[in-house]
Amino acid sequence: MAKTLFDKVWDDHVVTTLEGGTAVLYIDRHLIHEVTSPQAFDGLRSRGVSVFRTDRTVATADHNVPTIGQHLPIQEPLSRFQVEKLVENCKESGIALFGLGHPHQGIVHVIGPELGITLPGMTIVCGDSHTSTHGAFGSIAFGIGTSQVEQVFASQCLLQVKPRQMRICVEGKLRQGVGAKDLILYIISRLTASGGTGYFVEYTGSAFRDLSMEGRMTICNMSIEMGAKGGLIAPDEKTFAYIQGRKYAPKGPDFDHYLAYWKSLYTDNGALFDAEHTFLAEDIPPMVTYGTNPGMGIGVQEIIPAPTPGENRQSFDKALAYMGFSPGESLLGKTIQHVFIGSCTNSRMEDLRAVARYVEGKQKAAHVTAMIVPGSKQVEEQARKEGLDQLFLAAGFEFREPGCSACLGMNEDKIPTGEYCVSTSNRNFEGRQGPGARTILASPLMAAAAAIHGKITDVSFD
Amino acid sequence: MEKFTVLRSTAVPLPIEDVDTDQIIPARFLKATTREGFGDNLFRDWRFHSNGTPKQDFVLNNPLFSGQILIAGRNFGCGSSREHAAWALADYGFRAVVSSFFADIFKGNALNNGLLPVTVPAPFLDHLFQALEKDPSSSVQIDLEAQTVQCIDSKETVSFEMDPFKKLCLLHGYDDIDFLLSRRETILAFERGRHYPFNP
């Protein structure tokens, strides 16, 4: 029978199936961080059970770390305690930790791929919803809760019901100034923030094939923002070239052995999906969000729509009141106060290089604070090597140390109440970047342009 | 885990759609390393002003409404995977959330904490909102064994779907880890010959 890519990877990991259809799914990689793991370690201790497979578990500190002075003790006592707890727990359990001060430290979804820990055909989980990022390699990757973190610690397995499958096909060439972030924001704006709920998505078509691995990570990263359990893209020559030579990737004959398997990972002709959507790359403009969920997005030249008849009026009005916007209004030319370039969505070298090319020789608007937070220590080092840090500083941008930072405002990097932030992160929820903060999601290029002009600008005319 | 069989309670209506887990429990409260005490900050920024005084127009501050069942708009619990959202709802005193659909990760987290996510058809959800608007003391009954929800005032009843394994867990108070630990041998047998060990 014709199988989808998802079917192939899923079937390869089913240990056994229970009556009623629930599968015991084997997990190849378990990524952990300081925020969603301490209660799982405690749970394990209270059961008198130890971590079953430390050689499939990797830890880093990212959510709650400062992005200035990482060589110093963390000032905020609760954050420090949480990060110290991770260090203790990893030491006690024998789990490899790329913590603060380690040259491999960084956002969990940035370091997995860059270290060759993420490979095609794997099952990958992490107590973080953006685990879907790793689907860019043709793996089944999804976020889990802390009880499930404990389950994976205890058994290297999860009890899972197989999700339905959706295919999203985008053919054609993206326009000048339009990138992976615009592509995924466009898709979510069409399918809504809940359009993917209950599904695992496969992205197909030339628009995705033409993207770099980093661009594909941006796409898969935001699968969760339409409610999907995850998203994946079939591995190809770009994927294999990206993996080859990475620190923990298979080497030599091992690599060739895996390569043969990876090449079998594609959707067979005639395989069936439960839902299909098709879009044209040429239709996609530079995108911005105007509301408080990632589905509330428009092309930068469009106006904020009125609520559709099926939409809950109370939720729509609440979102627009929070943002200080009205239907019929355009975001073009809107004054903004902050720019955040970072997060597991857009903090990789390609993002930083695109921003650098744009801001080189320019100066940010005086009233804007602009912060660039690299996704990992390796990204930070590479940017310094290429002189991007100096270029950012000359343009008036801050260049910080790696972490999740203002994407979720757990550390000090918060946006003040009522102020606007053009952010390359993944969520524009109320208060996400700090209580009362107003987030406008956009691509790194759109964010860079907003910083320079001090207002929302269309990069395709810039 | 606490058992769940039949729950009859008054209910709290929250007719907002796409309630994300950042609203249920904002990230700045995720620094705790235990599971307790999150109820105090449930819906923190909808419930309290920045100076800590209650916002009178939020339903949890409305003395007319109380109970162990939250009735919420569609796509409840979307966004972050933080289980703290389920812990906060349970710690506050909720034992069930009724909505026309839930975000996947939240649903799983709720089930793992004995907080029952009950998916009902949209017209029935509207019916519950209307019943509560008419009479805030209306009760709702959830019967897990029978997989039914009833609006006590109108006697209107609908059935809901439930994963048979999770149903068994909730009825008896088991959790997934007890089960997976009992399958250690099967897992070991499956592992033999598998690839991808990681040895930094």
XYZ file of C-alpha atoms in Angstrom:
662
model
C 0.000 0.000 0.000
C 1.208 3.499 -0.824
C 2.503 5.220 2.303
C 3.075 8.821 3.228
C 6.417 9.968 4.593
C 4.686 10.275 7.959
C 3.344 6.690 7.766
C 6.836 5.343 7.027
C 8.468 7.037 9.996
C 5.532 6.361 12.319
C 5.272 2.660 11.436
C 8.996 2.244 11.996
C 8.603 3.409 15.606
C 5.487 1.569 16.788
C 6.578 -0.827 19.530
C 3.094 -2.246 19.971
C -0.506 -1.155 19.518
C -3.077 -1.339 22.308
C -6.687 -2.324 21.987
C -8.489 0.815 20.823
C -5.591 1.868 18.592
C -3.254 3.729 20.940
C 0.361 3.103 19.906
C 3.416 2.738 22.100
C 5.728 4.968 20.052
C 9.506 4.683 20.433
C 11.370 7.999 20.728
C 14.845 8.375 19.157
C 15.687 11.776 20.583
C 14.510 13.479 23.734
C 15.560 17.122 24.035
C 15.092 18.783 27.406
C 15.468 22.269 28.908
C 15.212 23.917 32.303
C 11.545 24.973 32.324
C 9.547 21.837 31.544
C 11.850 19.179 33.040
C 12.256 19.705 36.823
C 8.844 18.294 37.745
C 9.500 15.292 35.489
C 12.797 14.535 37.249
C 10.998 14.840 40.616
C 8.250 12.511 39.423
C 10.831 9.964 38.379
C 12.566 10.162 41.750
C 9.314 9.692 43.631
C 8.701 6.502 41.624
C 12.235 5.315 42.289
C 12.917 5.068 38.548
C 16.008 6.345 36.704
C 16.311 7.758 33.167
C 16.059 4.721 30.880
C 18.075 5.949 27.870
C 20.499 8.753 28.629
C 22.176 8.173 25.232
C 19.045 9.434 23.500
C 18.599 12.491 25.704
C 20.205 15.933 25.325
C 19.772 19.003 27.530
C 20.347 22.726 27.170
C 19.410 25.895 29.071
C 17.570 28.371 26.863
C 14.106 29.534 27.969
C 15.058 31.316 31.122
C 18.628 32.487 30.597
C 19.793 36.118 30.428
C 21.104 37.317 27.047
C 23.670 39.645 28.599
C 26.577 38.523 30.781
C 26.034 34.773 30.551
C 29.466 34.217 32.111
C 28.142 35.772 35.343
C 25.815 34.068 37.853
C 22.155 34.573 36.865
C 20.848 37.565 38.833
C 17.190 36.618 39.045
C 16.967 34.072 41.907
C 14.114 31.917 40.517
C 15.729 31.684 37.078
C 19.074 30.840 38.633
C 17.486 28.132 40.768
C 15.737 26.604 37.751
C 18.924 26.517 35.661
C 20.915 25.095 38.610
C 18.248 22.440 39.045
C 18.767 21.375 35.426
C 22.524 21.113 35.992
C 21.968 18.954 39.112
C 19.345 16.764 37.452
C 21.489 16.132 34.368
C 24.517 15.332 36.493
C 22.567 12.940 38.696
C 20.990 11.202 35.692
C 24.029 11.187 33.419
C 22.439 13.311 30.683
C 24.656 15.384 28.367
C 24.052 19.072 29.087
C 24.980 21.924 26.784
C 24.395 24.496 29.495
C 25.452 28.098 29.981
C 29.110 28.538 29.146
C 29.197 25.478 26.868
C 30.165 26.177 23.233
C 27.119 24.152 22.083
C 24.559 25.973 24.233
C 21.589 27.554 22.496
C 17.893 27.335 21.764
C 17.027 23.653 21.828
C 15.550 23.711 18.300
C 18.587 25.487 16.890
C 21.257 23.265 18.426
C 19.624 19.908 17.564
C 20.004 20.429 13.800
C 23.287 22.347 13.886
C 24.987 19.609 15.921
C 23.673 16.777 13.746
C 21.611 15.411 16.646
C 18.468 15.823 14.520
C 18.400 13.332 11.642
C 15.819 12.212 9.055
C 13.407 9.435 9.946
C 13.670 9.994 13.682
C 11.016 10.520 16.296
C 11.991 13.601 18.298
C 10.194 15.089 21.289
C 10.793 17.954 23.690
C 8.739 19.704 26.343
C 8.263 22.603 23.983
C 5.635 23.086 21.299
C 8.135 24.300 18.693
C 9.751 20.874 18.560
C 7.938 20.681 15.215
C 11.009 22.560 13.864
C 12.918 19.276 13.493
C 10.339 18.048 10.974
C 12.371 19.977 8.383
C 14.621 16.897 8.240
C 11.788 14.456 7.541
C 11.436 13.401 11.142
C 8.322 13.135 13.305
C 8.915 15.832 15.877
C 6.373 17.263 18.292
C 6.025 19.069 21.607
C 4.974 17.290 24.775
C 3.942 18.182 28.329
C 5.939 17.518 31.466
C 4.086 14.277 32.331
C 5.127 13.002 28.909
C 8.713 14.161 29.502
C 8.580 11.889 32.536
C 7.153 9.057 30.405
C 10.008 9.335 27.929
C 12.537 9.478 30.773
C 11.033 6.318 32.236
C 10.499 4.277 29.062
C 11.847 6.082 25.951
C 8.261 5.706 24.673
C 5.021 7.655 24.521
C 1.433 6.490 24.260
C 0.110 8.145 21.126
C -2.948 8.043 18.915
C -1.962 8.378 15.254
C -2.991 11.844 14.034
C -4.780 12.543 10.749
C -2.597 13.740 7.891
C -2.694 16.927 5.845
C -0.688 17.877 2.780
C 0.060 21.527 2.050
C 1.440 22.051 -1.430
C 2.919 25.371 -2.570
C 4.269 25.539 -6.111
C 6.097 28.401 -7.788
C 8.729 30.968 -6.903
C 8.497 33.346 -3.955
C 8.604 37.038 -4.881
C 11.504 39.364 -4.125
C 11.584 40.197 -0.401
C 9.357 37.250 0.498
C 10.841 34.375 2.512
C 10.035 31.276 4.528
C 8.484 33.285 7.358
C 6.067 35.043 4.998
C 5.205 31.718 3.411
C 4.225 30.084 6.709
C 2.436 33.198 8.044
C 0.456 33.257 4.793
C -0.532 29.595 5.142
C -1.600 30.075 8.771
C -3.615 33.180 7.849
C -5.505 31.049 5.304
C -6.022 27.978 7.484
C -6.462 29.870 10.814
C -4.774 29.246 14.151
C -6.766 26.036 14.581
C -6.960 24.803 10.972
C -4.348 22.120 11.543
C -5.608 20.780 14.870
C -5.573 16.987 14.956
C -3.317 16.774 11.883
C 0.317 16.160 11.083
C 1.277 18.231 8.039
C 3.560 17.380 5.142
C 4.772 20.396 3.142
C 5.356 19.669 -0.531
C 5.978 21.605 -3.705
C 8.748 23.664 -5.278
C 8.348 26.593 -2.857
C 9.509 24.369 0.028
C 12.056 22.436 -2.036
C 13.676 25.745 -3.043
C 14.110 26.797 0.590
C 17.373 26.202 2.435
C 17.310 23.846 5.431
C 17.100 26.897 7.680
C 14.074 28.173 5.774
C 12.445 24.743 6.044
C 13.019 24.849 9.800
C 11.152 28.177 9.950
C 8.228 26.535 8.112
C 8.036 23.404 10.271
C 8.608 25.453 13.432
C 5.294 27.267 12.990
C 3.199 24.173 12.182
C 1.970 24.289 15.775
C 0.668 27.826 15.174
C -2.128 26.415 13.028
C -2.744 23.807 15.719
C -1.001 20.956 13.876
C 0.773 18.327 15.938
C 3.793 18.837 13.725
C 4.945 19.351 10.179
C 7.553 17.653 8.046
C 9.340 17.913 4.710
C 10.816 14.973 2.812
C 14.625 14.921 3.057
C 16.549 15.574 -0.166
C 20.097 16.336 -1.319
C 20.008 19.661 0.557
C 19.139 17.813 3.752
C 21.924 15.263 3.332
C 24.483 17.960 2.476
C 23.428 19.916 5.582
C 23.895 16.898 7.846
C 27.200 15.674 6.469
C 30.106 16.708 8.680
C 27.986 17.962 11.594
C 29.448 17.249 15.014
C 27.253 14.292 16.074
C 26.030 13.191 12.638
C 27.034 9.703 11.463
C 30.390 9.617 9.730
C 32.050 7.556 6.963
C 30.451 4.159 6.233
C 27.852 4.890 8.943
C 26.751 7.952 7.010
C 26.338 5.930 3.816
C 24.356 3.315 5.696
C 21.917 5.927 7.027
C 21.831 7.754 3.704
C 20.370 4.688 1.998
C 17.573 4.672 4.587
C 17.021 8.429 4.436
C 16.569 8.203 0.670
C 13.547 5.937 1.205
C 11.799 8.670 3.170
C 9.267 10.234 0.825
C 5.524 9.992 0.225
C 4.687 7.268 -2.288
C 2.643 8.123 -5.354
C -1.027 7.573 -4.594
C -0.676 7.814 -0.809
C -3.774 9.343 0.750
C -4.105 12.386 2.994
C -7.126 13.301 5.119
C -6.931 16.921 3.941
C -5.066 18.790 1.184
C -4.438 22.490 0.560
C -2.718 24.141 -2.379
C -1.322 27.665 -2.699
C 0.710 29.578 -5.272
C 4.066 31.025 -4.204
C 3.628 34.086 -6.438
C 0.483 35.103 -4.484
C 2.381 35.490 -1.235
C 3.307 39.021 -0.086
C 5.512 40.107 2.838
C 3.280 39.331 5.847
C 2.469 41.010 9.161
C 0.058 40.025 11.924
C -2.521 42.456 13.304
C -4.161 40.419 16.060
C -3.389 38.156 18.986
C -2.997 34.796 17.309
C -0.725 33.885 14.394
C -3.720 33.216 12.139
C -4.564 36.941 12.221
C -2.126 37.867 9.464
C -2.312 39.989 6.275
C -0.077 41.080 3.441
C 1.659 44.295 4.456
C -0.232 46.189 1.720
C -3.633 44.877 2.849
C -6.019 46.383 5.385
C -7.177 44.755 8.611
C -10.317 42.812 7.684
C -13.682 42.933 9.406
C -14.556 39.748 11.304
C -15.915 37.030 9.021
C -19.498 35.857 9.663
C -18.290 32.611 11.270
C -15.834 34.368 13.560
C -16.530 34.920 17.245
C -17.101 38.665 17.491
C -16.136 38.921 21.144
C -12.736 37.242 20.521
C -12.064 39.380 17.430
C -12.931 42.672 19.161
C -10.884 41.712 22.210
C -7.851 41.000 20.000
C -8.087 44.291 18.089
C -8.717 46.327 21.233
C -5.619 44.753 22.779
C -3.549 45.655 19.708
C -5.034 49.161 19.445
C -6.106 48.531 15.829
C -9.432 48.746 13.972
C -10.847 46.914 10.955
C -10.133 48.768 7.705
C -6.868 50.167 9.014
C -3.525 49.587 7.269
C -0.392 48.664 9.226
C 1.820 50.255 6.594
C 3.509 53.317 8.119
C 2.452 52.387 11.663
C 5.022 53.607 14.204
C 6.647 50.872 16.256
C 8.924 51.057 19.305
C 10.772 47.729 19.377
C 12.263 45.144 17.061
C 13.160 41.638 18.199
C 15.140 39.403 15.853
C 15.575 35.944 17.315
C 13.688 32.837 18.614
C 13.666 29.231 17.389
C 11.798 30.507 14.314
C 14.349 33.023 12.997
C 17.708 33.183 14.783
C 19.962 31.174 12.470
C 22.850 32.358 10.265
C 20.690 32.842 7.192
C 18.354 35.132 9.183
C 21.252 37.129 10.612
C 22.926 37.450 7.213
C 19.693 38.694 5.610
C 19.332 41.311 8.352
C 23.013 42.275 8.012
C 22.731 42.772 4.238
C 19.737 45.041 4.767
C 21.032 47.169 7.643
C 24.614 47.541 6.438
C 25.447 51.239 6.216
C 22.023 52.222 7.586
C 21.006 53.462 11.019
C 18.000 52.360 13.063
C 15.341 54.981 13.801
C 16.160 56.907 16.983
C 12.973 55.944 18.830
C 13.363 52.185 18.222
C 15.132 49.626 20.398
C 16.401 46.803 18.212
C 17.698 43.544 19.624
C 19.263 40.616 17.794
C 19.488 37.397 19.792
C 21.353 34.572 18.028
C 19.907 31.074 18.327
C 23.040 29.444 19.661
C 26.615 29.961 20.767
C 27.717 28.592 17.393
C 25.539 31.093 15.517
C 26.889 33.871 17.744
C 30.499 32.840 17.060
C 29.931 32.536 13.323
C 28.284 35.970 13.199
C 31.274 37.462 15.016
C 33.629 35.699 12.631
C 31.811 37.265 9.685
C 31.897 40.678 11.375
C 28.102 40.868 11.568
C 28.203 41.852 15.240
C 30.135 45.047 14.374
C 27.825 45.776 11.501
C 24.750 45.391 13.772
C 26.287 47.628 16.441
C 27.145 50.278 13.834
C 23.498 50.264 12.729
C 22.359 50.773 16.325
C 21.218 47.191 17.017
C 22.102 45.266 20.157
C 23.730 41.891 19.571
C 23.012 39.596 22.513
C 23.941 36.115 23.733
C 21.775 33.080 22.819
C 18.442 32.163 24.376
C 14.670 32.269 23.868
C 14.684 35.854 25.154
C 11.830 38.208 24.219
C 9.964 35.512 22.299
C 8.267 34.529 25.538
C 9.549 37.114 28.008
C 10.612 34.669 30.715
C 13.909 36.447 31.279
C 14.501 40.219 31.509
C 13.963 40.768 27.772
C 10.399 42.087 27.831
C 8.443 44.607 25.784
C 6.773 47.345 27.896
C 2.968 47.563 28.213
C 1.163 49.097 25.260
C 4.237 49.329 23.015
C 4.581 47.700 19.605
C 7.248 45.168 18.776
C 7.920 43.804 15.310
C 9.150 40.351 16.149
C 10.571 37.455 14.150
C 9.260 35.043 16.795
C 6.248 32.756 16.457
C 3.477 34.020 18.741
C 1.616 37.292 19.020
C -0.503 36.182 21.985
C -1.600 38.774 24.533
C 1.230 39.420 26.970
C 3.534 36.921 25.280
C 6.470 39.368 25.147
C 5.597 40.925 28.494
C 2.339 42.050 30.162
C 0.477 44.372 27.793
C 3.086 44.031 25.002
C 1.769 44.286 21.429
C 3.476 41.894 19.031
C 3.508 42.101 15.243
C 4.992 38.942 13.724
C 7.089 39.304 10.583
C 10.148 38.030 8.718
C 13.705 39.042 9.685
C 13.831 41.318 6.638
C 10.540 43.040 7.539
C 11.729 43.405 11.140
C 15.038 44.930 10.015
C 13.176 47.386 7.765
C 10.846 48.343 10.620
C 13.867 49.075 12.830
C 15.508 51.299 10.211
C 12.363 53.241 9.314
C 10.790 53.202 12.778
C 7.540 52.057 11.227
C 6.031 49.152 9.289
C 7.520 49.165 5.788
C 7.024 46.982 2.721
C 10.453 45.499 1.990
C 9.476 44.629 -1.561
C 9.366 48.386 -2.352
C 12.321 49.322 -0.179
C -3.791 10.473 39.802
C -7.261 11.191 41.213
C -10.060 9.032 39.767
C -12.738 10.610 37.610
C -16.196 9.019 37.419
C -19.222 11.334 37.581
C -18.976 15.059 38.194
C -21.989 17.283 38.834
C -21.192 20.900 39.424
C -22.044 24.487 38.664
C -19.897 25.899 35.879
C -17.904 28.964 34.857
C -18.482 30.297 31.303
C -15.570 31.699 29.271
C -16.992 32.234 25.768
C -13.653 33.343 24.270
C -12.130 31.377 21.370
C -8.476 30.399 20.906
C -7.631 30.806 24.601
C -3.883 30.119 24.558
C -1.785 28.691 27.371
C 0.061 32.028 27.741
C -3.270 33.440 29.002
C -3.983 30.432 31.215
C -0.579 30.816 32.867
C 1.841 33.521 31.640
C 5.475 32.484 31.074
C 6.809 34.576 33.940
C 5.147 32.142 36.352
C 6.871 29.092 34.875
C 9.968 29.469 37.012
C 8.648 27.169 39.739
C 10.184 23.714 39.885
C 7.220 21.954 41.552
C 3.670 21.314 40.316
C 1.880 23.166 43.123
C 0.507 26.663 43.550
C -0.136 27.627 39.908
C -3.861 28.221 40.596
C -3.101 31.590 42.193
C -1.863 32.851 38.831
C -4.460 31.139 36.638
C -5.501 33.657 33.924
C -3.306 36.131 35.800
C -3.438 39.046 33.347
C -7.140 38.649 32.576
C -7.964 38.245 36.257
C -5.826 40.937 37.898
C -4.629 44.465 37.143
C -0.858 44.950 37.196
C -1.164 46.242 40.796
C -2.766 42.952 41.856
C -6.355 44.165 42.276
C -9.006 41.934 40.651
C -10.479 42.948 37.287
C -14.204 43.009 38.062
C -15.303 42.170 34.529
C -13.454 38.831 34.383
C -15.636 35.817 35.041
C -13.469 34.287 37.784
C -14.035 37.493 39.781
C -17.783 37.384 39.276
C -19.389 35.993 42.468
C -22.361 34.684 40.460
C -20.182 31.996 38.856
C -18.261 29.193 40.492
C -17.802 25.448 40.192
C -15.486 22.694 39.057
C -16.347 22.877 35.349
C -15.010 25.512 32.942
C -17.037 26.033 29.762
C -14.792 27.635 27.128
C -14.828 28.751 23.487
C -13.343 26.606 20.697
C -9.632 25.804 20.358
C -9.063 26.043 24.090
C -5.439 25.606 25.235
C -3.676 26.433 21.978
C -0.046 27.533 21.864
C 2.707 26.510 24.232
C 3.051 22.930 25.486
C 3.398 24.074 29.102
C 1.672 21.539 31.343
C 1.582 24.334 33.916
C -1.677 25.381 32.190
C -3.349 22.104 33.185
C -1.754 22.281 36.648
C -3.067 25.843 37.124
C -6.640 24.898 36.142
C -6.598 21.825 38.396
C -4.943 23.691 41.267
C -7.614 26.400 41.046
C -10.240 23.696 41.479
C -11.429 22.779 37.998
C -11.909 19.074 37.261
C -13.201 19.384 33.704
C -13.153 21.796 30.768
C -15.928 21.665 28.166
C -15.333 23.150 24.714
C -16.161 22.477 21.066
C -12.520 21.525 20.553
C -9.158 21.546 22.239
C -5.588 22.053 21.122
C -3.816 18.671 21.018
C -0.998 19.170 23.508
C -3.266 20.788 26.087
C -5.735 17.928 25.773
C -2.993 15.382 26.450
C -1.651 17.379 29.385
C -5.119 17.723 30.914
C -5.766 13.976 30.644
C -2.438 13.246 32.328
C -3.545 15.341 35.292
C -7.072 14.077 35.830
C -8.540 17.253 34.330
C -11.138 16.002 31.863
C -11.281 17.796 28.479
C -14.792 17.237 27.132
C -15.373 17.965 23.442
C -19.005 18.751 22.599
C -20.745 19.885 19.391
C -20.742 23.686 18.897
C -24.564 24.010 19.261
C -24.439 22.234 22.631
C -21.617 24.522 23.767
C -23.800 27.520 22.856
C -26.665 25.888 24.730
C -24.501 25.664 27.872
C -23.435 29.306 27.529
C -27.083 30.336 27.184
C -28.182 28.231 30.150
C -25.485 29.840 32.323
C -26.386 33.315 31.100
C -30.013 32.691 32.058
C -29.196 31.108 35.376
C -25.605 31.234 36.671
C -26.459 28.532 39.222
C -27.199 25.991 36.459
C -25.417 22.695 36.882
C -23.707 20.452 34.387
C -23.171 16.724 34.825
C -20.319 14.815 33.213
C -20.433 11.022 33.297
C -17.142 9.560 32.106
C -18.254 5.913 32.156
C -21.283 6.711 29.950
C -19.326 9.435 28.064
C -22.185 11.937 28.368
C -22.581 15.581 29.358
C -25.910 16.910 30.530
C -27.221 20.411 31.058
C -29.222 19.720 34.225
C -31.791 22.543 33.711
C -32.846 21.551 30.205
C -31.963 17.852 30.511
C -30.310 18.169 27.099
C -27.573 15.554 26.878
C -24.793 14.849 24.379
C -22.196 12.120 24.260
C -18.479 12.777 23.887
C -15.598 10.783 22.469
C -12.824 9.467 24.628
C -9.698 7.462 23.950
C -10.466 4.040 25.517
C -7.041 3.786 27.152
C -7.234 7.234 28.710
C -10.765 6.502 29.878
C -9.536 3.440 31.720
C -6.691 5.446 33.267
C -9.046 8.165 34.494
C -11.715 5.795 35.829
C -9.109 3.919 37.853
C -6.602 6.681 38.550
C -3.708 4.985 36.647
C -1.207 6.926 34.627
C 0.684 6.235 31.394
C 3.996 5.717 33.171
C 2.668 2.806 35.260
C 1.615 1.203 32.002
C 4.839 1.888 30.087
C 6.988 0.604 32.943
C 4.999 -2.635 32.839
C 6.008 -3.005 29.156
C 9.758 -2.697 29.698
C 10.491 -6.128 28.165
C 8.571 -5.368 24.976
C 10.412 -2.064 24.636
C 13.801 -3.728 25.161
C 12.983 -6.299 22.489
C 11.976 -3.538 20.071
C 15.166 -1.600 20.761
C 17.496 -4.424 19.749
C 19.086 -3.521 16.446
C 17.744 0.007 16.436
C 19.961 2.831 15.297
C 20.693 6.346 16.471
C 22.354 6.085 19.858
C 23.889 9.400 20.834
C 27.201 9.485 22.679
C 28.698 12.950 22.953
